[in-house]
PDB file of C-alpha atoms and ligand atoms in Angstrom:
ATOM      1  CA  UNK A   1      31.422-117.043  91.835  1.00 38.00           C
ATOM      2  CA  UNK A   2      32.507-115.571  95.017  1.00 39.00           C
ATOM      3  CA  UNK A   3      36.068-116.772  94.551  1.00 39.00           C
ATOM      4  CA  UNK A   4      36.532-115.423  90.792  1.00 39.00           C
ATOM      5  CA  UNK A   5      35.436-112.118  92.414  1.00 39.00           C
ATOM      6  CA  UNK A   6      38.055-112.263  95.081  1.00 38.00           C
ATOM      7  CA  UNK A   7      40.702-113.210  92.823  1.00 37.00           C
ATOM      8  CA  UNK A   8      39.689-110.378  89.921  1.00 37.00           C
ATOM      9  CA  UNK A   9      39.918-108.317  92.767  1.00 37.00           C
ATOM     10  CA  UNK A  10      43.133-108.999  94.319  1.00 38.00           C
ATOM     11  CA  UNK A  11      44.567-108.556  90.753  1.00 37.00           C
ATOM     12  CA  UNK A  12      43.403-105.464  90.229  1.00 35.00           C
ATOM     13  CA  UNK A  13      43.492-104.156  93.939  1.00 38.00           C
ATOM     14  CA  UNK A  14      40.729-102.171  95.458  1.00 37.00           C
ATOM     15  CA  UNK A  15      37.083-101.150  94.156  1.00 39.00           C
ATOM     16  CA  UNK A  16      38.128 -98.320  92.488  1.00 39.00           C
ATOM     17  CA  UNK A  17      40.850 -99.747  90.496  1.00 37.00           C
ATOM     18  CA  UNK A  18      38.464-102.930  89.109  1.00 38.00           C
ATOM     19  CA  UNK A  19      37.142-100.469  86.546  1.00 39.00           C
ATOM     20  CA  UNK A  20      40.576 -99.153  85.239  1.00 39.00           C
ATOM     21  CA  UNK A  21      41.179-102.584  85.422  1.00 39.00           C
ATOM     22  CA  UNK A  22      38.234-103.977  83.529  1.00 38.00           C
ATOM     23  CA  UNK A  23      38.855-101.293  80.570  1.00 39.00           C
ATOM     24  CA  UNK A  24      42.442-102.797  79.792  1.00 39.00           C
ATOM     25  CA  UNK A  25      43.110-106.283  80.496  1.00 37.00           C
ATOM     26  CA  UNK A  26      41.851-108.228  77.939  1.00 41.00           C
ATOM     27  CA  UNK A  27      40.225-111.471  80.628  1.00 41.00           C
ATOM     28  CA  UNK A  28      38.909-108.696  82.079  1.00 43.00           C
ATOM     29  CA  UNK A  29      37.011-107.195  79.192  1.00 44.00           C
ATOM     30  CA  UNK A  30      34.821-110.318  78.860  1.00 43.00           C
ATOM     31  CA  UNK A  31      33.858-109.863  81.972  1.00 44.00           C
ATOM     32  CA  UNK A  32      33.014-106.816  81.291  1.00 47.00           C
ATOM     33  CA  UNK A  33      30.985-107.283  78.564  1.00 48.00           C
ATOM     34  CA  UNK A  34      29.761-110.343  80.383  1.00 46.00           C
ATOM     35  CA  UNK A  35      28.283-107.696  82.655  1.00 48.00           C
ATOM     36  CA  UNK A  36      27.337-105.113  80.392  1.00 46.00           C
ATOM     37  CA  UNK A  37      25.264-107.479  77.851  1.00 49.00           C
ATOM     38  CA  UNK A  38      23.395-108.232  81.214  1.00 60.00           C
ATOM     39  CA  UNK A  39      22.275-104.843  81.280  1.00 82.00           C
ATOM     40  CA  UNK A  40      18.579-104.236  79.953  1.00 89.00           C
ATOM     41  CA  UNK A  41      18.561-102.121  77.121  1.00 94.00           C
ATOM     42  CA  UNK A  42      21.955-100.743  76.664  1.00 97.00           C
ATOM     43  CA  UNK A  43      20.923 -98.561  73.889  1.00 98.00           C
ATOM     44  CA  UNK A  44      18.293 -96.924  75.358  1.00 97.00           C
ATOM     45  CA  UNK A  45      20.519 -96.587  78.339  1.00 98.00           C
ATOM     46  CA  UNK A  46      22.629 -94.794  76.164  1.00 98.00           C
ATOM     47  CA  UNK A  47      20.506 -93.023  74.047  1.00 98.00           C
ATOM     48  CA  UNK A  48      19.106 -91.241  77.277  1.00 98.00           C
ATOM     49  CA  UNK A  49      21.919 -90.300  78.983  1.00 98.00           C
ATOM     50  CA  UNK A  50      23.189 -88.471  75.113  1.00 98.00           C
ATOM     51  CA  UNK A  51      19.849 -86.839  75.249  1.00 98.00           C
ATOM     52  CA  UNK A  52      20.052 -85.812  78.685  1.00 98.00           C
ATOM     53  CA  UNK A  53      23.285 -83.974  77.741  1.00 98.00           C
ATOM     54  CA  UNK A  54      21.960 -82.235  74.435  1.00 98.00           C
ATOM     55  CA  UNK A  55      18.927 -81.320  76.674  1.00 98.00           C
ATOM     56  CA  UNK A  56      21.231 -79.258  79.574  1.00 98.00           C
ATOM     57  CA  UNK A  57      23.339 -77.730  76.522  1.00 98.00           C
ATOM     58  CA  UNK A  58      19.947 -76.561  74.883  1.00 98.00           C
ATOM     59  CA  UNK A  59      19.405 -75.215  78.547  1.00 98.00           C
ATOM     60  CA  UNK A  60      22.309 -73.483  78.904  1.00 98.00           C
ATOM     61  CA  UNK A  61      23.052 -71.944  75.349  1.00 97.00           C
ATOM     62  CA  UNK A  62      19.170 -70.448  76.425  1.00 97.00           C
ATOM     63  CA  UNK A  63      20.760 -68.811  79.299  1.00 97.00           C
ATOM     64  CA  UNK A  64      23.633 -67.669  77.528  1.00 97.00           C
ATOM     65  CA  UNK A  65      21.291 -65.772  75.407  1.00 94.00           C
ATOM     66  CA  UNK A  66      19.179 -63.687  77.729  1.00 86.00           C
ATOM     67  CA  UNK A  67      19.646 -62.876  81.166  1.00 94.00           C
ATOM     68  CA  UNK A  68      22.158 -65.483  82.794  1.00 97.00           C
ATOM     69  CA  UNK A  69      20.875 -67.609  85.885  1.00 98.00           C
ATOM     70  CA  UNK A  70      24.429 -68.853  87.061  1.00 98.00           C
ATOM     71  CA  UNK A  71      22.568 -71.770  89.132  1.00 98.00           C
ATOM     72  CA  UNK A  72      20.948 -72.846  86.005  1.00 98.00           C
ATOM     73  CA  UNK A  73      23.717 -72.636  83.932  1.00 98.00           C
ATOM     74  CA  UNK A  74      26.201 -74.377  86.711  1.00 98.00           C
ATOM     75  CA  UNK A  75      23.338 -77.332  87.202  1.00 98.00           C
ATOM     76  CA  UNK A  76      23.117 -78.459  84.027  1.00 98.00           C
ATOM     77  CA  UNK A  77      27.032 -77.666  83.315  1.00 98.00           C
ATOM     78  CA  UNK A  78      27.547 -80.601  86.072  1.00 98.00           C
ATOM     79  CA  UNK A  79      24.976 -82.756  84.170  1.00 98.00           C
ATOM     80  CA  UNK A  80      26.130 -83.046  81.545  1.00 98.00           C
ATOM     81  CA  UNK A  81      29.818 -83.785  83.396  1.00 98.00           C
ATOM     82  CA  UNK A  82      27.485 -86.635  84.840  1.00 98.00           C
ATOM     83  CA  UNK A  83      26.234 -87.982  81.538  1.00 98.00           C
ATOM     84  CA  UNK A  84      28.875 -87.992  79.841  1.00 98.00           C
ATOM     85  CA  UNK A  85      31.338 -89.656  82.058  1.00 98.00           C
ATOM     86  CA  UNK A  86      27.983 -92.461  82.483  1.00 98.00           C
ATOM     87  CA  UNK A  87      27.340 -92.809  78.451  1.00 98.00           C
ATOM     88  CA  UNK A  88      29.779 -94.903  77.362  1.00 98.00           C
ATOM     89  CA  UNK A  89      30.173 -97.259  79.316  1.00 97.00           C
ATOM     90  CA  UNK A  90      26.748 -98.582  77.565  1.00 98.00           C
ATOM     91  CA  UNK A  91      28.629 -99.840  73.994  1.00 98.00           C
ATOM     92  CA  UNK A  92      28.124-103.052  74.338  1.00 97.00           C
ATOM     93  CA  UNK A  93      29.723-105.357  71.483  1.00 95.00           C
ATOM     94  CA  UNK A  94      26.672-106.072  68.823  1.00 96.00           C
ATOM     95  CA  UNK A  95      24.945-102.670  69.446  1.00 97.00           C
ATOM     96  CA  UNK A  96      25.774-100.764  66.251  1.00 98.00           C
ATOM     97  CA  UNK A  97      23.658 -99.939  63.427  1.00 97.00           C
ATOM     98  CA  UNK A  98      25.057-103.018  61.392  1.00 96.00           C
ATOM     99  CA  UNK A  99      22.896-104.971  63.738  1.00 94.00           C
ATOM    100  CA  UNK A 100      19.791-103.587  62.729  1.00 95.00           C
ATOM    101  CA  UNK A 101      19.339-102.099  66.191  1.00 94.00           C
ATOM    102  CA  UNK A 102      17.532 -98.619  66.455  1.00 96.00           C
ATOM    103  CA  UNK A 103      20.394 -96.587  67.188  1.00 98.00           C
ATOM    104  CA  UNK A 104      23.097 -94.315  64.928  1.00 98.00           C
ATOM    105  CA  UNK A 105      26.087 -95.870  66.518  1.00 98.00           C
ATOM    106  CA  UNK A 106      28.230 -96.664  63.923  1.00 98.00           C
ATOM    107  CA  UNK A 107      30.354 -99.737  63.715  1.00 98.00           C
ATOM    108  CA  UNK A 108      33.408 -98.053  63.623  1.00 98.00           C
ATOM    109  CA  UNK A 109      33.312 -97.583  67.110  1.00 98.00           C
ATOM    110  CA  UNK A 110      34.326-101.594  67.971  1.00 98.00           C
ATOM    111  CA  UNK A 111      36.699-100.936  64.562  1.00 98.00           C
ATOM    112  CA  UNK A 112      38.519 -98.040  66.154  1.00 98.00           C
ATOM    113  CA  UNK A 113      38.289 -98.000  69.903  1.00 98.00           C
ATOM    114  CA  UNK A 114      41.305 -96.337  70.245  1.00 98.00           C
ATOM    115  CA  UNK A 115      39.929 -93.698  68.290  1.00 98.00           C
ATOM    116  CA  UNK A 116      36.502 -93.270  70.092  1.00 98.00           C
ATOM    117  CA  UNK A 117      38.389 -93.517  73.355  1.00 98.00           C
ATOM    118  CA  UNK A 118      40.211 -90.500  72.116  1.00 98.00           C
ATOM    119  CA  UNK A 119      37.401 -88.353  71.421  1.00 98.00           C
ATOM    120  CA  UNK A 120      35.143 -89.508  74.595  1.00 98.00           C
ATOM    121  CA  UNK A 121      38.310 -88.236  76.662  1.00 98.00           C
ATOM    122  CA  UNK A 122      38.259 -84.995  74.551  1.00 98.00           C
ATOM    123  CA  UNK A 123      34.472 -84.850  75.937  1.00 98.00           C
ATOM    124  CA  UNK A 124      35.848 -84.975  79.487  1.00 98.00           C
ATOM    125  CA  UNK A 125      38.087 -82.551  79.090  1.00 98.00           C
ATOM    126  CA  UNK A 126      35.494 -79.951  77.773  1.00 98.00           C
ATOM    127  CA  UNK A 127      32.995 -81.309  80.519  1.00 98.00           C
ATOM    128  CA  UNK A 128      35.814 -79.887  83.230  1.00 98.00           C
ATOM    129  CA  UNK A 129      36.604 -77.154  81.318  1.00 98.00           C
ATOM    130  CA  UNK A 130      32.330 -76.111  81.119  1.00 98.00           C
ATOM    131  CA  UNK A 131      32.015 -76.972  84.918  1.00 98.00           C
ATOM    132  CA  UNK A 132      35.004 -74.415  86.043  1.00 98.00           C
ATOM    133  CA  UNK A 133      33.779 -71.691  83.731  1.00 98.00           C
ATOM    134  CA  UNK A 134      30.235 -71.714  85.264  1.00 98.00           C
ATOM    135  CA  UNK A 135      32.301 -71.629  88.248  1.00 98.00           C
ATOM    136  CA  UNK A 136      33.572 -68.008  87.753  1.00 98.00           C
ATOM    137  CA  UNK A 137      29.959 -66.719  86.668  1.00 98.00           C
ATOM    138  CA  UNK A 138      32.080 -64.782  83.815  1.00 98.00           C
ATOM    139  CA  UNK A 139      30.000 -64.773  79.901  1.00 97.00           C
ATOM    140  CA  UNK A 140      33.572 -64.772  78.159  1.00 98.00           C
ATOM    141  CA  UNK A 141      34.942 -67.492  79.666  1.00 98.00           C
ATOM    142  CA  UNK A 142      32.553 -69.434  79.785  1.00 98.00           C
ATOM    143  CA  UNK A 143      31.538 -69.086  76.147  1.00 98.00           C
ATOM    144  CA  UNK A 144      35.042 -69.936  75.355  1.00 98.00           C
ATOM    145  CA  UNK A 145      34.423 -73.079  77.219  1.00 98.00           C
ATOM    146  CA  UNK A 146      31.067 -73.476  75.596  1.00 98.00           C
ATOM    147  CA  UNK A 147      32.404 -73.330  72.139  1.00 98.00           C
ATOM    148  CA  UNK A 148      35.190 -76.513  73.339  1.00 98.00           C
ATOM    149  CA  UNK A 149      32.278 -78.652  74.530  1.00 98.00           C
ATOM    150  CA  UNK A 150      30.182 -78.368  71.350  1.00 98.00           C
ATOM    151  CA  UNK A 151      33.892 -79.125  69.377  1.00 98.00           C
ATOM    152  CA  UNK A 152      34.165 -81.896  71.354  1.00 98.00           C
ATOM    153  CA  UNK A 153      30.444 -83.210  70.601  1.00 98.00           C
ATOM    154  CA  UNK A 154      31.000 -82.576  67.030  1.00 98.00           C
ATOM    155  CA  UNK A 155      34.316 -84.399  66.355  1.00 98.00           C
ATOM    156  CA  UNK A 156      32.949 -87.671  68.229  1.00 98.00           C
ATOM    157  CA  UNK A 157      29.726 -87.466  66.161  1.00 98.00           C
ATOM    158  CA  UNK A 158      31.279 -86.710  62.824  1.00 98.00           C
ATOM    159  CA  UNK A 159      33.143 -90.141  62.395  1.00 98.00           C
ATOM    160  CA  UNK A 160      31.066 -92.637  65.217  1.00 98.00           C
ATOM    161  CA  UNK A 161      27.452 -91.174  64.735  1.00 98.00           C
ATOM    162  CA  UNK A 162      25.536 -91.925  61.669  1.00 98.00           C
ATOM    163  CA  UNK A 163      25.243 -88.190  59.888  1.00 96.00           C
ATOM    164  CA  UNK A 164      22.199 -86.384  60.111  1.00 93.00           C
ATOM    165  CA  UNK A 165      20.418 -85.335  57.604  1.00 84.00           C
TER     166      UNK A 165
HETATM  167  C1  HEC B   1      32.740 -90.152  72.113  1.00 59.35           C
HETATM  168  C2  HEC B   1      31.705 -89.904  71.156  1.00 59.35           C
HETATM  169  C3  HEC B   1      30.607 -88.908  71.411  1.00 59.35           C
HETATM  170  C4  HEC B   1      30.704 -87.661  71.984  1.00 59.35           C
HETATM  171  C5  HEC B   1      31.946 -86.968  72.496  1.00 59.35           C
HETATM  172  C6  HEC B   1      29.363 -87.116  71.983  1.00 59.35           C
HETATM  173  N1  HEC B   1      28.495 -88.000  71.424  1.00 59.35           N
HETATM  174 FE1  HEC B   1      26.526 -87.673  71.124  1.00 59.35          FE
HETATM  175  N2  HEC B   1      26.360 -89.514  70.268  1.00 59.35           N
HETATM  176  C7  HEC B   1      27.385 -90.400  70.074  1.00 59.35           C
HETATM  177  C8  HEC B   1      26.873 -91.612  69.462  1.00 59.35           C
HETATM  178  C9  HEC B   1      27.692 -92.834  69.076  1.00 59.35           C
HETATM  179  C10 HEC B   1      25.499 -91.429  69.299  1.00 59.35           C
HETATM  180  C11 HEC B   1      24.480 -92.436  68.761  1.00 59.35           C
HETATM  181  C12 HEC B   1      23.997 -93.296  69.938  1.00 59.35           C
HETATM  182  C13 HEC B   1      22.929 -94.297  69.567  1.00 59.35           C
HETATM  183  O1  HEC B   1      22.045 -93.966  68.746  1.00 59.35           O
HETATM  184  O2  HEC B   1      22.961 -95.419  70.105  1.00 59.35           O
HETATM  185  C14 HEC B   1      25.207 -90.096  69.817  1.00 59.35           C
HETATM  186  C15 HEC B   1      23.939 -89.548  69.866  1.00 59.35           C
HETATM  187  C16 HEC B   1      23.612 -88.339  70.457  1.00 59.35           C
HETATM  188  C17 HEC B   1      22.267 -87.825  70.598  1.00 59.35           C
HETATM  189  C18 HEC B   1      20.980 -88.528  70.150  1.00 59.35           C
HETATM  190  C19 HEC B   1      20.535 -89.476  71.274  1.00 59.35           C
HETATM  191  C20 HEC B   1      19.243 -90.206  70.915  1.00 59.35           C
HETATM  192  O3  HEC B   1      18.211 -89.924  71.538  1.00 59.35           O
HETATM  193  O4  HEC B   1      19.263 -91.062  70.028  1.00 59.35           O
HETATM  194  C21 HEC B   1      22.378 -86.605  71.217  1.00 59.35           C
HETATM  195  C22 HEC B   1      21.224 -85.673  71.606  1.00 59.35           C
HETATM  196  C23 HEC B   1      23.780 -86.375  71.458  1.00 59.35           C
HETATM  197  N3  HEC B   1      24.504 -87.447  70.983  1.00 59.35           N
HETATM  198  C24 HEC B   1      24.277 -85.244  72.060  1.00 59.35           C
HETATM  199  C25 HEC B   1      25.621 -85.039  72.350  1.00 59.35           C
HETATM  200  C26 HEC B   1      26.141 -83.833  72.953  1.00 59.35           C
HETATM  201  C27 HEC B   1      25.318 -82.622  73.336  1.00 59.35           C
HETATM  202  C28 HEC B   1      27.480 -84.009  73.072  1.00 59.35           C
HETATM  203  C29 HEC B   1      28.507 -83.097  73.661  1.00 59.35           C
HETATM  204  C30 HEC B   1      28.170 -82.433  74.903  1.00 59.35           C
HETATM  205  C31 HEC B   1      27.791 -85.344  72.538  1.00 59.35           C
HETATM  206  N4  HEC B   1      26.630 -85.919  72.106  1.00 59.35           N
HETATM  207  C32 HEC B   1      29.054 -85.877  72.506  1.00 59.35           C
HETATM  208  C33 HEC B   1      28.702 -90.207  70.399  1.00 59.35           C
HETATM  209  C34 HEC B   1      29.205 -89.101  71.039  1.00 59.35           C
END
């Protein structure tokens, strides 16, 4: 065990390069998923981080509305940063809605990685682009960055999230 480690890791160089590392190379992938299918209850993992986020964007589109508590606004901005950088890494192979599982992820996502990929790094972008706005305590920009974030959720959710009714 110890020696697998050392080798994956000499391969891949340092800590912080094992997760670029594990997202690409295909050996590495199944250990990967090795580790992730040892997690818990992926899906709930998931599902609670997601939540988390639409929770601090409820928060802040409230304090867009009245009077604007920058702190507030700037806390949950970096929240949901936090989430979503976290949230999906919990996709686990076998956790889409094909597999009976409670959860709206469609199967698409293991179809199209490529394509999810795509929109979770649109997501990041918006997450940067909502923490630097909150930044300069200014309504305009920061509803400008606003309105990029909840683009961002929607295009994922149109094609990899099971429509809502
Ligand atoms: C890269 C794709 C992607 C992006 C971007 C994305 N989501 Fe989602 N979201 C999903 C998927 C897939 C599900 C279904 C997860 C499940 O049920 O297992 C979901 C579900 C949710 C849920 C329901 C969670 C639950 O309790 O079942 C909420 C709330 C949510 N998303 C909010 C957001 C918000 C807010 C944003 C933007 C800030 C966002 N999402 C961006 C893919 C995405």
């Amino acid at each position: 065990m110890k020696k697998q480690f050392l080798s994956v890791a000499s391969a891949c160089g340092l800590v912080m390069a094992l997760a670029a590392c594990g997202e690409s190379a295909e050996p590495a992938e199944e250990a990967a998923t090795g580790a992730e299918s040892a997690e818990a209850d992926p899906i709930a993992t998931r599902q609670g981080l997601l939540e988390g986020m639409g929770d601090a964007f409820m928060a802040i589109r409230g304090q867009m509305e009245g009077e604007t508590d920058w702190a507030v606004v700037q806390a949950n901005s970096e929240t949901i940063a936090a989430n979503a950088a976290e949230f999906i890494n919990h996709f686990p192979e076998g956790t889409s809605m094909d597999s009976g599982a409670d959860t709206e992820a469609l199967a698409i996502i293991w179809e199209d990685p490529e394509g999810f990929s795509a929109a979770h790094d649109r997501l990041l972008g918006a997450t940067v682009g909502l923490v630097e706005a909150a930044g300069t305590e200014d309504m305009a920009t920061f509803q400008e960055a606003a309105g990029n974030l909840g683009g961002a959720c929607k295009n994922c959710h149109d094609t990899y999230r099971k429509p809502q009714e």
